[in-house]
Amino acid sequence: MKELEERIKKDGRILGTDVLKVDSFLNHQIDPTLMKKMGEEFFNVFKEKNVTKIITVESSGIAPAVMTGLCFDKPVVFARKHKSLTLKNDLYTADVYSFTKQTSNKISISKNFLNSSDNVLIIDDFLANGQAVKGLAEIVESAGATIVGAGIVIEKSFQKGRSIVDEKGIKVHSLARIKAFENGQVIFEEE
Ligand code: G4P
C-alpha cells in the first residue's frame, strides 16, 4: 500500500537494528483516515472468503481490526492479555512470547465470541516474530473455527514471523513489507 509506505518513510523512526517506531500514526496517536484505507484494503483482499469474524490482540491491533470489521460489517474480537474482572471462565487461551519485551503473555478470548462455524480473519499491526499470529491461530483452532487468512499492517520480512505463519498454511497479506533497515532508511520489498 503505497500511501502507508510513504507515511512510514515520512514519519517512521528506526530504533536500534530492527524496531520501527510508528507511534505518530499507528500505535499511539492514530491516523483514522489512513486506518480506514487499511481496512478497505484488507476487505478487498479477503472479501471473497466469507469472513464472519475479525480477531486481533490488544492493544495496537484493535484500530486496524475495527476498521476492517466496519468494511465487512462483521464483529471484531480482541484477545485480552490481562485477566478481566468479568472474564474468568470459558476462555480459549494461548501463550504468546514477546521477543521484543522478553515476556510471555497468556492471551484469551471468551468462548462466547468464537465458535466452530466462524471463518476468521486475523488482523495485527506488526508481523515480527510471528508469536501473536501463532497464538491467535491456536485460539481459532481450539474453537474449531476456520482461519481464512491474516492481514498485517507492517511486516518485517527480515524476521522469522512470516515463515512461522507460512508454515501454518495461513494466507498472509501485509500492507507494507520491510526488507531491511539500511543507513537509517527503510527498504521495502518490491510488490
Ligand atoms: P510478533 O508481533 O510477530 O508476535 O513479534 P514480537 O514478539 O517481536 O512482537 C512483540 C510486540 O512488539 C508486539 O506488540 C509487536 O506488535 C511489537 N513489535 C514488533 N516489532 C515492532 C516494531 O518494529 N515496531 C513497533 N512499534 N512494535 C513492534 P505487543 O506486545 O502485542 O504490544 P501492543 O503494542 O500491541 O500492545
Tab-separated table of C-alpha atoms and ligand atoms in Angstrom:
chain	number	residue	atom	x	y	z
A	1	MET	CA	0.000	0.000	0.000
A	2	LYS	CA	1.875	2.988	-1.384
A	3	GLU	CA	0.321	5.550	0.978
A	4	LEU	CA	1.391	3.533	4.015
A	5	GLU	CA	4.933	3.128	2.687
A	6	GLU	CA	5.139	6.885	2.110
A	7	ARG	CA	3.903	7.544	5.645
A	8	ILE	CA	6.444	5.125	7.103
A	9	LYS	CA	9.204	6.908	5.166
A	10	LYS	CA	7.977	10.291	6.352
A	11	ASP	CA	7.088	9.624	9.994
A	12	GLY	CA	8.598	6.248	10.963
A	13	ARG	CA	11.756	6.201	13.059
A	14	ILE	CA	14.202	3.342	13.179
A	15	LEU	CA	15.263	2.328	16.672
A	16	GLY	CA	18.359	0.176	17.046
A	17	THR	CA	18.720	-2.538	14.438
A	18	ASP	CA	15.221	-3.875	13.986
A	19	VAL	CA	12.471	-1.727	15.521
A	20	LEU	CA	10.345	0.795	13.653
A	21	LYS	CA	8.653	3.469	15.729
A	22	VAL	CA	5.317	4.411	14.190
A	23	ASP	CA	3.603	5.836	17.219
A	24	SER	CA	2.675	9.089	15.466
A	25	PHE	CA	0.096	7.380	13.239
A	26	LEU	CA	-0.349	3.696	14.118
A	27	ASN	CA	0.109	2.579	17.667
A	28	HIS	CA	-0.138	5.551	19.985
A	29	GLN	CA	-1.537	8.514	18.087
A	30	ILE	CA	-3.756	7.075	15.359
A	31	ASP	CA	-4.489	8.485	11.897
A	32	PRO	CA	-8.101	7.342	11.379
A	33	THR	CA	-8.184	8.256	7.683
A	34	LEU	CA	-5.160	6.098	6.942
A	35	MET	CA	-6.550	3.372	9.215
A	36	LYS	CA	-9.837	3.409	7.268
A	37	LYS	CA	-7.954	2.908	3.999
A	38	MET	CA	-6.141	-0.046	5.571
A	39	GLY	CA	-9.474	-1.621	6.498
A	40	GLU	CA	-10.685	-1.150	2.904
A	41	GLU	CA	-7.536	-2.771	1.561
A	42	PHE	CA	-7.940	-5.820	3.824
A	43	PHE	CA	-11.589	-6.000	2.774
A	44	ASN	CA	-10.625	-6.017	-0.924
A	45	VAL	CA	-8.142	-8.825	-0.395
A	46	PHE	CA	-10.339	-11.097	1.734
A	47	LYS	CA	-13.883	-10.179	0.625
A	48	GLU	CA	-14.451	-13.471	-1.260
A	49	LYS	CA	-13.627	-15.559	1.821
A	50	ASN	CA	-16.931	-15.406	3.654
A	51	VAL	CA	-15.365	-13.826	6.737
A	52	THR	CA	-17.668	-13.991	9.777
A	53	LYS	CA	-15.325	-12.581	12.411
A	54	ILE	CA	-12.202	-10.457	12.736
A	55	ILE	CA	-9.826	-11.176	15.612
A	56	THR	CA	-6.768	-9.373	16.908
A	57	VAL	CA	-4.755	-8.866	20.112
A	58	GLU	CA	-4.952	-5.798	22.323
A	59	SER	CA	-3.884	-3.096	22.065
A	60	SER	CA	-2.350	-1.961	18.789
A	61	GLY	CA	-4.224	-4.454	16.628
A	62	ILE	CA	-7.602	-3.068	17.664
A	63	ALA	CA	-7.670	0.044	15.456
A	64	PRO	CA	-6.924	-1.673	12.124
A	65	ALA	CA	-9.160	-4.600	13.126
A	66	VAL	CA	-12.135	-2.333	13.847
A	67	MET	CA	-11.727	-0.532	10.517
A	68	THR	CA	-11.631	-3.907	8.781
A	69	GLY	CA	-14.677	-5.113	10.697
A	70	LEU	CA	-16.516	-1.975	9.609
A	71	CYS	CA	-15.879	-2.798	5.946
A	72	PHE	CA	-17.014	-6.422	6.389
A	73	ASP	CA	-19.856	-5.402	8.709
A	74	LYS	CA	-18.767	-8.254	10.994
A	75	PRO	CA	-17.868	-8.343	14.687
A	76	VAL	CA	-14.327	-7.732	15.902
A	77	VAL	CA	-12.972	-9.618	18.918
A	78	PHE	CA	-9.680	-8.741	20.552
A	79	ALA	CA	-7.753	-11.245	22.622
A	80	ARG	CA	-7.015	-9.906	26.069
A	81	LYS	CA	-3.551	-10.023	27.555
A	82	HIS	CA	-4.745	-9.400	31.087
A	83	LYS	CA	-7.400	-11.087	33.103
A	84	SER	CA	-10.656	-9.191	33.051
A	85	LEU	CA	-12.821	-8.929	36.139
A	86	THR	CA	-15.814	-10.110	34.173
A	87	LEU	CA	-13.986	-12.661	32.050
A	88	LYS	CA	-13.000	-15.602	34.202
A	89	ASN	CA	-14.032	-18.928	32.810
A	90	ASP	CA	-14.895	-20.392	29.452
A	91	LEU	CA	-11.891	-18.945	27.714
A	92	TYR	CA	-9.786	-20.050	24.800
A	93	THR	CA	-6.171	-19.266	25.718
A	94	ALA	CA	-2.714	-19.389	24.155
A	95	ASP	CA	0.763	-18.397	25.308
A	96	VAL	CA	2.442	-15.617	23.350
A	97	TYR	CA	6.100	-14.897	23.865
A	98	SER	CA	7.227	-11.368	23.047
A	99	PHE	CA	10.825	-11.300	21.827
A	100	THR	CA	10.732	-7.511	21.904
A	101	LYS	CA	9.690	-7.342	25.538
A	102	GLN	CA	11.085	-10.742	26.583
A	103	THR	CA	7.949	-11.647	28.453
A	104	SER	CA	5.298	-14.272	27.959
A	105	ASN	CA	1.629	-13.365	27.992
A	106	LYS	CA	-1.370	-15.575	28.137
A	107	ILE	CA	-3.914	-14.238	25.631
A	108	SER	CA	-7.553	-15.179	25.857
A	109	ILE	CA	-10.852	-14.901	24.044
A	110	SER	CA	-14.207	-15.751	25.563
A	111	LYS	CA	-15.841	-18.895	24.216
A	112	ASN	CA	-18.981	-16.780	23.780
A	113	PHE	CA	-17.414	-14.909	20.880
A	114	LEU	CA	-15.824	-17.627	18.775
A	115	ASN	CA	-17.313	-20.890	17.596
A	116	SER	CA	-16.763	-23.694	15.117
A	117	SER	CA	-18.863	-22.084	12.390
A	118	ASP	CA	-16.690	-18.953	12.276
A	119	ASN	CA	-14.458	-18.044	9.326
A	120	VAL	CA	-11.864	-15.886	10.992
A	121	LEU	CA	-9.649	-13.131	9.620
A	122	ILE	CA	-6.702	-12.318	11.900
A	123	ILE	CA	-5.525	-8.685	11.864
A	124	ASP	CA	-2.430	-7.265	13.574
A	125	ASP	CA	-0.243	-4.191	13.385
A	126	PHE	CA	3.170	-5.906	13.141
A	127	LEU	CA	4.430	-9.253	11.958
A	128	ALA	CA	7.845	-9.577	13.523
A	129	ASN	CA	8.497	-12.902	15.214
A	130	GLY	CA	5.041	-14.235	14.462
A	131	GLN	CA	4.133	-15.084	18.020
A	132	ALA	CA	0.933	-13.053	18.144
A	133	VAL	CA	-0.495	-14.549	14.934
A	134	LYS	CA	0.611	-18.017	16.070
A	135	GLY	CA	-1.203	-17.584	19.404
A	136	LEU	CA	-4.342	-16.261	17.707
A	137	ALA	CA	-4.261	-19.181	15.258
A	138	GLU	CA	-4.058	-21.625	18.191
A	139	ILE	CA	-7.127	-19.993	19.708
A	140	VAL	CA	-9.061	-20.272	16.430
A	141	GLU	CA	-8.051	-23.944	16.191
A	142	SER	CA	-9.176	-24.577	19.795
A	143	ALA	CA	-12.585	-23.197	18.867
A	144	GLY	CA	-12.742	-25.497	15.838
A	145	ALA	CA	-13.172	-22.393	13.656
A	146	THR	CA	-11.517	-21.775	10.267
A	147	ILE	CA	-8.730	-19.263	9.599
A	148	VAL	CA	-9.234	-17.522	6.265
A	149	GLY	CA	-6.035	-15.501	6.485
A	150	ALA	CA	-4.045	-12.841	8.284
A	151	GLY	CA	-3.942	-9.142	7.430
A	152	ILE	CA	-0.836	-7.376	8.708
A	153	VAL	CA	-0.198	-3.652	8.617
A	154	ILE	CA	3.625	-3.800	8.710
A	155	GLU	CA	5.608	-6.964	8.105
A	156	LYS	CA	9.320	-7.022	8.863
A	157	SER	CA	10.206	-9.738	6.378
A	158	PHE	CA	13.780	-9.978	7.688
A	159	GLN	CA	12.448	-11.507	10.912
A	160	LYS	CA	11.152	-15.006	11.241
A	161	GLY	CA	7.423	-14.358	11.689
A	162	ARG	CA	6.487	-14.765	8.036
A	163	SER	CA	7.968	-18.256	7.790
A	164	ILE	CA	6.252	-19.319	11.032
A	165	VAL	CA	2.888	-18.168	9.693
A	166	ASP	CA	3.541	-19.632	6.209
A	167	GLU	CA	4.393	-22.977	7.822
A	168	LYS	CA	0.970	-22.974	9.430
A	169	GLY	CA	-0.535	-22.578	5.959
A	170	ILE	CA	-2.077	-19.199	6.747
A	171	LYS	CA	-2.540	-16.809	3.808
A	172	VAL	CA	-0.879	-13.533	4.797
A	173	HIS	CA	-1.466	-10.146	3.260
A	174	SER	CA	0.796	-7.351	4.519
A	175	LEU	CA	0.169	-3.733	3.588
A	176	ALA	CA	3.857	-2.833	3.877
A	177	ARG	CA	6.717	-5.330	3.791
A	178	ILE	CA	10.045	-4.107	5.123
A	179	LYS	CA	13.066	-5.928	3.740
A	180	ALA	CA	15.737	-4.103	5.701
A	181	PHE	CA	16.806	-1.016	7.527
A	182	GLU	CA	19.881	0.372	5.754
A	183	ASN	CA	21.763	3.537	6.677
A	184	GLY	CA	18.762	4.897	8.523
A	185	GLN	CA	16.447	4.169	5.574
A	186	VAL	CA	13.511	1.770	5.403
A	187	ILE	CA	13.835	-0.563	2.397
A	188	PHE	CA	10.574	-2.132	1.233
A	189	GLU	CA	10.102	-5.420	-0.610
A	190	GLU	CA	9.121	-4.945	-4.258
A	191	GLU	CA	5.400	-5.538	-4.812
B	1	G4P	P1	5.052	-10.567	16.823
B	1	G4P	O1	4.328	-9.237	16.902
B	1	G4P	O2	5.214	-11.014	15.389
B	1	G4P	O3	4.462	-11.583	17.711
B	1	G4P	O4	6.575	-10.365	17.279
B	1	G4P	P2	7.289	-9.828	18.611
B	1	G4P	O5	7.192	-10.871	19.669
B	1	G4P	O6	8.676	-9.418	18.208
B	1	G4P	O7	6.434	-8.549	18.979
B	1	G4P	C1	6.145	-8.204	20.282
B	1	G4P	C2	5.481	-6.867	20.342
B	1	G4P	O8	6.306	-5.881	19.721
B	1	G4P	C3	4.153	-6.774	19.628
B	1	G4P	O9	3.386	-5.800	20.278
B	1	G4P	C4	4.535	-6.222	18.257
B	1	G4P	O10	3.467	-5.565	17.627
B	1	G4P	C5	5.613	-5.255	18.654
B	1	G4P	N1	6.577	-5.000	17.607
B	1	G4P	C6	7.365	-5.888	16.956
B	1	G4P	N2	8.181	-5.255	16.101
B	1	G4P	C7	7.899	-3.931	16.210
B	1	G4P	C8	8.427	-2.767	15.590
B	1	G4P	O11	9.331	-2.799	14.742
B	1	G4P	N3	7.866	-1.593	15.977
B	1	G4P	C9	6.874	-1.490	16.898
B	1	G4P	N4	6.387	-0.287	17.179
B	1	G4P	N5	6.364	-2.568	17.525
B	1	G4P	C10	6.887	-3.774	17.171
B	1	G4P	P3	2.596	-6.109	21.593
B	1	G4P	O12	3.479	-6.627	22.661
B	1	G4P	O13	1.474	-7.022	21.212
B	1	G4P	O14	2.111	-4.717	22.070
B	1	G4P	P4	0.909	-3.775	21.714
B	1	G4P	O15	1.543	-2.548	21.181
B	1	G4P	O16	0.028	-4.411	20.664
B	1	G4P	O17	0.190	-3.586	22.996
